[in-house]
């Protein structure tokens, strides 16, 4: 239990930075949707290019974060030798990627349907290469358990991004100020500036890593590198398949959608999915704490029991977050300033359900990482990705972005089930499946009640009913799995 409390503590620290950071990042949605109307398609451009960069980030890190944790925790490993080898490896491939991008930039921009704006492609691809490199110092902070610095640097990146976006998109045009000739005479906004701002923020964060990048001898161990690459290459396939489940719909949508307004439709979908990203926040926070925790605890006698409990509480609290978003959707929709984006909000519960499945799949994934059989993850994610592609290809031409949302559920659901079924044979863990399913069923019933309340009652009434329904879930949780007497400090007041 003490180990589980340590996981909760780390998750809280990473979670505060991740959730607070993403919450601040939500400010980009009202800023950008206020600046760019849905019909113009600019937000669709942002959604599309960021989907490409998310995929490229996985390719350019090629599983080296997880590989670093695996090898740095081995008893015969020299931590700094492992760290420097990984830094040199990822730094070299990132630099090579930048060279190739500039060598073939016109062709790449044309294939991405941006032949008139190769600079947008160039600046974001440079940015993602730098992001890939900085993932390794971030991983090193997690290894050293410097959660506070990790959190601060994440927030610096996000707050700076918010400030610069606000300055360029809202403040300077309102004041009719045009420093450095950023606007034309009519103060027309250039969506490409969003990408330049991202590059500036990334460069500032890298500069803050000077302590993690200096003060030690850089050594490249070829033998160690060979072992790490044999471990990492299935993770690369796994990572590509996994990120495709998150981004492929936004990449292929312009090629599949039959209408002429594909960027506008993609922008509506992209803005709506931002509301659903609370699940991604929780999963990311859990991952940052859970990955080093699992590898460090693998030798402990009670590790299986801890993994089972971690899965249960992960599902419970993601379901609670799901209910909170559904309960207060009438308020959250105002994050999106332009009402022309609001029709896309119907995808929110679907996307959140897919994110919960992805989080469960992530929890299940450690059995093949711990037995060094990462190829299984590549197979599971690959099959899930094929299911997602099939749904998108078959239904996007007719149902637009709704097919994208359901494709995510189908893809993640397939990978999740495959990992559980095979994992119980290869590395059995006694997950409390029955208890988890009871929580899922309860959340489904309460969600149905919220939907009915939202349709039948005015906003004040629906919010009151929905809050009561959340309370029902919390009461059940307290009575069965999280007694108030277990809380630190105040728990003594709830002892019987």
PDB file of N, CA and C in Angstrom, residues 319-395:
ATOM      1  N   UNK A 319     -13.844   7.538 -14.945  1.00  0.00           N
ATOM      2  CA  UNK A 319     -15.304   7.566 -15.068  1.00  0.00           C
ATOM      3  C   UNK A 319     -15.894   8.772 -14.337  1.00  0.00           C
ATOM      4  N   UNK A 320     -15.325   9.108 -13.189  1.00  0.00           N
ATOM      5  CA  UNK A 320     -15.788  10.290 -12.460  1.00  0.00           C
ATOM      6  C   UNK A 320     -15.550  11.552 -13.286  1.00  0.00           C
ATOM      7  N   UNK A 321     -14.396  11.622 -13.935  1.00  0.00           N
ATOM      8  CA  UNK A 321     -14.106  12.769 -14.795  1.00  0.00           C
ATOM      9  C   UNK A 321     -15.073  12.815 -15.983  1.00  0.00           C
ATOM     10  N   UNK A 322     -15.370  11.656 -16.549  1.00  0.00           N
ATOM     11  CA  UNK A 322     -16.335  11.560 -17.648  1.00  0.00           C
ATOM     12  C   UNK A 322     -17.683  12.135 -17.228  1.00  0.00           C
ATOM     13  N   UNK A 323     -18.145  11.731 -16.066  1.00  0.00           N
ATOM     14  CA  UNK A 323     -19.431  12.220 -15.561  1.00  0.00           C
ATOM     15  C   UNK A 323     -19.406  13.722 -15.322  1.00  0.00           C
ATOM     16  N   UNK A 324     -18.288  14.236 -14.817  1.00  0.00           N
ATOM     17  CA  UNK A 324     -18.183  15.673 -14.560  1.00  0.00           C
ATOM     18  C   UNK A 324     -18.286  16.471 -15.856  1.00  0.00           C
ATOM     19  N   UNK A 325     -17.619  16.003 -16.915  1.00  0.00           N
ATOM     20  CA  UNK A 325     -17.702  16.702 -18.199  1.00  0.00           C
ATOM     21  C   UNK A 325     -19.120  16.654 -18.753  1.00  0.00           C
ATOM     22  N   UNK A 326     -19.746  15.481 -18.678  1.00  0.00           N
ATOM     23  CA  UNK A 326     -21.111  15.357 -19.189  1.00  0.00           C
ATOM     24  C   UNK A 326     -22.090  16.211 -18.382  1.00  0.00           C
ATOM     25  N   UNK A 327     -21.853  16.295 -17.079  1.00  0.00           N
ATOM     26  CA  UNK A 327     -22.769  17.049 -16.213  1.00  0.00           C
ATOM     27  C   UNK A 327     -22.745  18.538 -16.515  1.00  0.00           C
ATOM     28  N   UNK A 328     -21.570  19.051 -16.831  1.00  0.00           N
ATOM     29  CA  UNK A 328     -21.420  20.502 -16.978  1.00  0.00           C
ATOM     30  C   UNK A 328     -21.105  20.913 -18.418  1.00  0.00           C
ATOM     31  N   UNK A 329     -21.578  20.088 -19.369  1.00  0.00           N
ATOM     32  CA  UNK A 329     -21.349  20.384 -20.779  1.00  0.00           C
ATOM     33  C   UNK A 329     -21.943  21.720 -21.186  1.00  0.00           C
ATOM     34  N   UNK A 330     -23.091  22.081 -20.589  1.00  0.00           N
ATOM     35  CA  UNK A 330     -23.724  23.354 -20.945  1.00  0.00           C
ATOM     36  C   UNK A 330     -22.847  24.549 -20.585  1.00  0.00           C
ATOM     37  N   UNK A 331     -21.946  24.370 -19.634  1.00  0.00           N
ATOM     38  CA  UNK A 331     -21.010  25.433 -19.271  1.00  0.00           C
ATOM     39  C   UNK A 331     -19.726  25.304 -20.094  1.00  0.00           C
ATOM     40  N   UNK A 332     -19.236  24.073 -20.218  1.00  0.00           N
ATOM     41  CA  UNK A 332     -17.961  23.844 -20.897  1.00  0.00           C
ATOM     42  C   UNK A 332     -18.005  24.249 -22.364  1.00  0.00           C
ATOM     43  N   UNK A 333     -19.184  24.191 -22.975  1.00  0.00           N
ATOM     44  CA  UNK A 333     -19.254  24.521 -24.399  1.00  0.00           C
ATOM     45  C   UNK A 333     -18.868  25.971 -24.675  1.00  0.00           C
ATOM     46  N   UNK A 334     -18.934  26.820 -23.644  1.00  0.00           N
ATOM     47  CA  UNK A 334     -18.565  28.224 -23.840  1.00  0.00           C
ATOM     48  C   UNK A 334     -17.051  28.419 -23.937  1.00  0.00           C
ATOM     49  N   UNK A 335     -16.290  27.319 -23.717  1.00  0.00           N
ATOM     50  CA  UNK A 335     -14.855  27.379 -24.014  1.00  0.00           C
ATOM     51  C   UNK A 335     -14.647  27.701 -25.489  1.00  0.00           C
ATOM     52  N   UNK A 336     -15.560  27.193 -26.313  1.00  0.00           N
ATOM     53  CA  UNK A 336     -15.520  27.468 -27.746  1.00  0.00           C
ATOM     54  C   UNK A 336     -16.348  28.717 -28.010  1.00  0.00           C
ATOM     55  N   UNK A 337     -15.690  29.801 -28.385  1.00  0.00           N
ATOM     56  CA  UNK A 337     -16.354  31.107 -28.461  1.00  0.00           C
ATOM     57  C   UNK A 337     -17.336  31.188 -29.631  1.00  0.00           C
ATOM     58  N   UNK A 338     -16.940  30.688 -30.775  1.00  0.00           N
ATOM     59  CA  UNK A 338     -17.767  30.798 -31.975  1.00  0.00           C
ATOM     60  C   UNK A 338     -18.770  29.643 -32.005  1.00  0.00           C
ATOM     61  N   UNK A 339     -20.051  29.977 -32.012  1.00  0.00           N
ATOM     62  CA  UNK A 339     -21.095  28.951 -31.935  1.00  0.00           C
ATOM     63  C   UNK A 339     -21.156  28.082 -33.184  1.00  0.00           C
ATOM     64  N   UNK A 340     -20.520  28.495 -34.234  1.00  0.00           N
ATOM     65  CA  UNK A 340     -20.522  27.664 -35.446  1.00  0.00           C
ATOM     66  C   UNK A 340     -19.759  26.357 -35.231  1.00  0.00           C
ATOM     67  N   UNK A 341     -18.971  26.287 -34.156  1.00  0.00           N
ATOM     68  CA  UNK A 341     -18.272  25.046 -33.815  1.00  0.00           C
ATOM     69  C   UNK A 341     -19.132  24.100 -32.967  1.00  0.00           C
ATOM     70  N   UNK A 342     -20.201  24.594 -32.359  1.00  0.00           N
ATOM     71  CA  UNK A 342     -20.953  23.829 -31.370  1.00  0.00           C
ATOM     72  C   UNK A 342     -21.581  22.531 -31.882  1.00  0.00           C
ATOM     73  N   UNK A 343     -21.988  22.428 -33.149  1.00  0.00           N
ATOM     74  CA  UNK A 343     -22.543  21.139 -33.601  1.00  0.00           C
ATOM     75  C   UNK A 343     -21.596  19.957 -33.375  1.00  0.00           C
ATOM     76  N   UNK A 344     -20.308  20.232 -33.312  1.00  0.00           N
ATOM     77  CA  UNK A 344     -19.346  19.149 -33.113  1.00  0.00           C
ATOM     78  C   UNK A 344     -19.303  18.601 -31.700  1.00  0.00           C
ATOM     79  N   UNK A 345     -19.959  19.267 -30.741  1.00  0.00           N
ATOM     80  CA  UNK A 345     -19.886  18.833 -29.344  1.00  0.00           C
ATOM     81  C   UNK A 345     -20.536  17.471 -29.102  1.00  0.00           C
ATOM     82  N   UNK A 346     -21.322  16.989 -30.047  1.00  0.00           N
ATOM     83  CA  UNK A 346     -21.932  15.667 -29.874  1.00  0.00           C
ATOM     84  C   UNK A 346     -20.899  14.547 -29.895  1.00  0.00           C
ATOM     85  N   UNK A 347     -19.673  14.837 -30.353  1.00  0.00           N
ATOM     86  CA  UNK A 347     -18.642  13.787 -30.359  1.00  0.00           C
ATOM     87  C   UNK A 347     -17.960  13.656 -29.001  1.00  0.00           C
ATOM     88  N   UNK A 348     -18.180  14.607 -28.100  1.00  0.00           N
ATOM     89  CA  UNK A 348     -17.418  14.642 -26.844  1.00  0.00           C
ATOM     90  C   UNK A 348     -17.534  13.354 -26.036  1.00  0.00           C
ATOM     91  N   UNK A 349     -18.745  12.838 -25.727  1.00  0.00           N
ATOM     92  CA  UNK A 349     -18.795  11.596 -24.943  1.00  0.00           C
ATOM     93  C   UNK A 349     -18.169  10.406 -25.661  1.00  0.00           C
ATOM     94  N   UNK A 350     -18.267  10.384 -26.973  1.00  0.00           N
ATOM     95  CA  UNK A 350     -17.684   9.280 -27.738  1.00  0.00           C
ATOM     96  C   UNK A 350     -16.163   9.320 -27.648  1.00  0.00           C
ATOM     97  N   UNK A 351     -15.590  10.504 -27.831  1.00  0.00           N
ATOM     98  CA  UNK A 351     -14.138  10.646 -27.762  1.00  0.00           C
ATOM     99  C   UNK A 351     -13.625  10.360 -26.352  1.00  0.00           C
ATOM    100  N   UNK A 352     -14.371  10.790 -25.331  1.00  0.00           N
ATOM    101  CA  UNK A 352     -13.958  10.501 -23.959  1.00  0.00           C
ATOM    102  C   UNK A 352     -13.977   9.000 -23.672  1.00  0.00           C
ATOM    103  N   UNK A 353     -14.984   8.304 -24.182  1.00  0.00           N
ATOM    104  CA  UNK A 353     -15.039   6.849 -24.006  1.00  0.00           C
ATOM    105  C   UNK A 353     -13.829   6.185 -24.658  1.00  0.00           C
ATOM    106  N   UNK A 354     -13.448   6.666 -25.837  1.00  0.00           N
ATOM    107  CA  UNK A 354     -12.265   6.127 -26.510  1.00  0.00           C
ATOM    108  C   UNK A 354     -10.998   6.387 -25.693  1.00  0.00           C
ATOM    109  N   UNK A 355     -10.907   7.580 -25.082  1.00  0.00           N
ATOM    110  CA  UNK A 355      -9.730   7.908 -24.275  1.00  0.00           C
ATOM    111  C   UNK A 355      -9.646   7.020 -23.030  1.00  0.00           C
ATOM    112  N   UNK A 356     -10.790   6.688 -22.425  1.00  0.00           N
ATOM    113  CA  UNK A 356     -10.782   5.785 -21.279  1.00  0.00           C
ATOM    114  C   UNK A 356     -10.266   4.412 -21.709  1.00  0.00           C
ATOM    115  N   UNK A 357     -10.707   3.933 -22.861  1.00  0.00           N
ATOM    116  CA  UNK A 357     -10.230   2.646 -23.373  1.00  0.00           C
ATOM    117  C   UNK A 357      -8.733   2.693 -23.638  1.00  0.00           C
ATOM    118  N   UNK A 358      -8.264   3.820 -24.156  1.00  0.00           N
ATOM    119  CA  UNK A 358      -6.826   3.960 -24.382  1.00  0.00           C
ATOM    120  C   UNK A 358      -6.058   3.904 -23.079  1.00  0.00           C
ATOM    121  N   UNK A 359      -6.602   4.540 -22.016  1.00  0.00           N
ATOM    122  CA  UNK A 359      -5.957   4.502 -20.716  1.00  0.00           C
ATOM    123  C   UNK A 359      -5.917   3.106 -20.133  1.00  0.00           C
ATOM    124  N   UNK A 360      -7.002   2.355 -20.285  1.00  0.00           N
ATOM    125  CA  UNK A 360      -7.025   0.967 -19.820  1.00  0.00           C
ATOM    126  C   UNK A 360      -5.997   0.149 -20.592  1.00  0.00           C
ATOM    127  N   UNK A 361      -5.943   0.372 -21.897  1.00  0.00           N
ATOM    128  CA  UNK A 361      -4.955  -0.340 -22.726  1.00  0.00           C
ATOM    129  C   UNK A 361      -3.542  -0.018 -22.275  1.00  0.00           C
ATOM    130  N   UNK A 362      -3.287   1.237 -21.942  1.00  0.00           N
ATOM    131  CA  UNK A 362      -1.955   1.603 -21.446  1.00  0.00           C
ATOM    132  C   UNK A 362      -1.629   0.861 -20.161  1.00  0.00           C
ATOM    133  N   UNK A 363      -2.598   0.781 -19.251  1.00  0.00           N
ATOM    134  CA  UNK A 363      -2.390   0.034 -18.007  1.00  0.00           C
ATOM    135  C   UNK A 363      -2.086  -1.433 -18.279  1.00  0.00           C
ATOM    136  N   UNK A 364      -2.789  -1.994 -19.249  1.00  0.00           N
ATOM    137  CA  UNK A 364      -2.594  -3.408 -19.573  1.00  0.00           C
ATOM    138  C   UNK A 364      -1.264  -3.667 -20.270  1.00  0.00           C
ATOM    139  N   UNK A 365      -0.684  -2.626 -20.855  1.00  0.00           N
ATOM    140  CA  UNK A 365       0.472  -2.823 -21.731  1.00  0.00           C
ATOM    141  C   UNK A 365       1.739  -3.248 -21.008  1.00  0.00           C
ATOM    142  N   UNK A 366       1.787  -3.109 -19.683  1.00  0.00           N
ATOM    143  CA  UNK A 366       3.056  -3.347 -19.008  1.00  0.00           C
ATOM    144  C   UNK A 366       3.442  -4.808 -18.917  1.00  0.00           C
ATOM    145  N   UNK A 367       2.503  -5.714 -19.114  1.00  0.00           N
ATOM    146  CA  UNK A 367       2.884  -7.122 -19.014  1.00  0.00           C
ATOM    147  C   UNK A 367       3.902  -7.491 -20.089  1.00  0.00           C
ATOM    148  N   UNK A 368       3.728  -7.001 -21.314  1.00  0.00           N
ATOM    149  CA  UNK A 368       4.697  -7.362 -22.357  1.00  0.00           C
ATOM    150  C   UNK A 368       5.957  -6.512 -22.283  1.00  0.00           C
ATOM    151  N   UNK A 369       5.892  -5.342 -21.654  1.00  0.00           N
ATOM    152  CA  UNK A 369       7.116  -4.564 -21.457  1.00  0.00           C
ATOM    153  C   UNK A 369       7.988  -5.196 -20.374  1.00  0.00           C
ATOM    154  N   UNK A 370       7.356  -5.741 -19.343  1.00  0.00           N
ATOM    155  CA  UNK A 370       8.109  -6.335 -18.228  1.00  0.00           C
ATOM    156  C   UNK A 370       8.755  -7.660 -18.609  1.00  0.00           C
ATOM    157  N   UNK A 371       8.188  -8.377 -19.571  1.00  0.00           N
ATOM    158  CA  UNK A 371       8.803  -9.638 -20.008  1.00  0.00           C
ATOM    159  C   UNK A 371       9.576  -9.451 -21.310  1.00  0.00           C
ATOM    160  N   UNK A 372       9.806  -8.178 -21.687  1.00  0.00           N
ATOM    161  CA  UNK A 372      10.584  -7.831 -22.875  1.00  0.00           C
ATOM    162  C   UNK A 372      10.000  -8.427 -24.157  1.00  0.00           C
ATOM    163  N   UNK A 373       8.676  -8.441 -24.256  1.00  0.00           N
ATOM    164  CA  UNK A 373       7.998  -8.941 -25.448  1.00  0.00           C
ATOM    165  C   UNK A 373       7.136  -7.819 -26.038  1.00  0.00           C
ATOM    166  N   UNK A 374       7.794  -6.698 -26.302  1.00  0.00           N
ATOM    167  CA  UNK A 374       7.057  -5.525 -26.757  1.00  0.00           C
ATOM    168  C   UNK A 374       6.421  -5.715 -28.134  1.00  0.00           C
ATOM    169  N   UNK A 375       6.817  -6.760 -28.846  1.00  0.00           N
ATOM    170  CA  UNK A 375       6.235  -7.017 -30.154  1.00  0.00           C
ATOM    171  C   UNK A 375       4.727  -7.244 -30.045  1.00  0.00           C
ATOM    172  N   UNK A 376       4.278  -7.755 -28.892  1.00  0.00           N
ATOM    173  CA  UNK A 376       2.844  -7.952 -28.697  1.00  0.00           C
ATOM    174  C   UNK A 376       2.100  -6.618 -28.770  1.00  0.00           C
ATOM    175  N   UNK A 377       2.665  -5.610 -28.158  1.00  0.00           N
ATOM    176  CA  UNK A 377       2.034  -4.295 -28.197  1.00  0.00           C
ATOM    177  C   UNK A 377       1.925  -3.769 -29.612  1.00  0.00           C
ATOM    178  N   UNK A 378       2.953  -4.037 -30.420  1.00  0.00           N
ATOM    179  CA  UNK A 378       2.909  -3.607 -31.816  1.00  0.00           C
ATOM    180  C   UNK A 378       1.763  -4.285 -32.556  1.00  0.00           C
ATOM    181  N   UNK A 379       1.579  -5.575 -32.292  1.00  0.00           N
ATOM    182  CA  UNK A 379       0.485  -6.306 -32.938  1.00  0.00           C
ATOM    183  C   UNK A 379      -0.873  -5.767 -32.500  1.00  0.00           C
ATOM    184  N   UNK A 380      -1.047  -5.589 -31.200  1.00  0.00           N
ATOM    185  CA  UNK A 380      -2.343  -5.132 -30.686  1.00  0.00           C
ATOM    186  C   UNK A 380      -2.690  -3.745 -31.223  1.00  0.00           C
ATOM    187  N   UNK A 381      -1.732  -2.831 -31.126  1.00  0.00           N
ATOM    188  CA  UNK A 381      -1.994  -1.467 -31.594  1.00  0.00           C
ATOM    189  C   UNK A 381      -2.170  -1.427 -33.103  1.00  0.00           C
ATOM    190  N   UNK A 382      -1.411  -2.255 -33.811  1.00  0.00           N
ATOM    191  CA  UNK A 382      -1.530  -2.313 -35.265  1.00  0.00           C
ATOM    192  C   UNK A 382      -2.906  -2.782 -35.702  1.00  0.00           C
ATOM    193  N   UNK A 383      -3.391  -3.823 -35.039  1.00  0.00           N
ATOM    194  CA  UNK A 383      -4.730  -4.324 -35.373  1.00  0.00           C
ATOM    195  C   UNK A 383      -5.783  -3.270 -35.036  1.00  0.00           C
ATOM    196  N   UNK A 384      -5.627  -2.616 -33.881  1.00  0.00           N
ATOM    197  CA  UNK A 384      -6.553  -1.546 -33.519  1.00  0.00           C
ATOM    198  C   UNK A 384      -6.545  -0.423 -34.534  1.00  0.00           C
ATOM    199  N   UNK A 385      -5.358  -0.098 -35.032  1.00  0.00           N
ATOM    200  CA  UNK A 385      -5.233   0.965 -36.030  1.00  0.00           C
ATOM    201  C   UNK A 385      -5.921   0.584 -37.334  1.00  0.00           C
ATOM    202  N   UNK A 386      -5.789  -0.668 -37.729  1.00  0.00           N
ATOM    203  CA  UNK A 386      -6.459  -1.136 -38.948  1.00  0.00           C
ATOM    204  C   UNK A 386      -7.976  -1.036 -38.815  1.00  0.00           C
ATOM    205  N   UNK A 387      -8.478  -1.360 -37.616  1.00  0.00           N
ATOM    206  CA  UNK A 387      -9.922  -1.232 -37.373  1.00  0.00           C
ATOM    207  C   UNK A 387     -10.344   0.235 -37.500  1.00  0.00           C
ATOM    208  N   UNK A 388      -9.550   1.139 -36.914  1.00  0.00           N
ATOM    209  CA  UNK A 388      -9.854   2.569 -36.996  1.00  0.00           C
ATOM    210  C   UNK A 388      -9.861   3.043 -38.455  1.00  0.00           C
ATOM    211  N   UNK A 389      -8.861   2.623 -39.225  1.00  0.00           N
ATOM    212  CA  UNK A 389      -8.790   3.022 -40.636  1.00  0.00           C
ATOM    213  C   UNK A 389     -10.009   2.518 -41.395  1.00  0.00           C
ATOM    214  N   UNK A 390     -10.382   1.262 -41.133  1.00  0.00           N
ATOM    215  CA  UNK A 390     -11.522   0.677 -41.842  1.00  0.00           C
ATOM    216  C   UNK A 390     -12.801   1.459 -41.561  1.00  0.00           C
ATOM    217  N   UNK A 391     -13.009   1.843 -40.303  1.00  0.00           N
ATOM    218  CA  UNK A 391     -14.208   2.607 -39.942  1.00  0.00           C
ATOM    219  C   UNK A 391     -14.189   3.969 -40.622  1.00  0.00           C
ATOM    220  N   UNK A 392     -13.038   4.631 -40.613  1.00  0.00           N
ATOM    221  CA  UNK A 392     -12.934   5.953 -41.233  1.00  0.00           C
ATOM    222  C   UNK A 392     -13.150   5.894 -42.735  1.00  0.00           C
ATOM    223  N   UNK A 393     -12.495   4.955 -43.393  1.00  0.00           N
ATOM    224  CA  UNK A 393     -12.623   4.848 -44.843  1.00  0.00           C
ATOM    225  C   UNK A 393     -14.057   4.528 -45.238  1.00  0.00           C
ATOM    226  N   UNK A 394     -14.702   3.654 -44.472  1.00  0.00           N
ATOM    227  CA  UNK A 394     -16.056   3.225 -44.812  1.00  0.00           C
ATOM    228  C   UNK A 394     -17.104   4.297 -44.539  1.00  0.00           C
ATOM    229  N   UNK A 395     -16.917   5.096 -43.478  1.00  0.00           N
ATOM    230  CA  UNK A 395     -18.022   5.932 -43.018  1.00  0.00           C
ATOM    231  C   UNK A 395     -17.774   7.445 -43.058  1.00  0.00           C
TER     232      UNK A 395
END
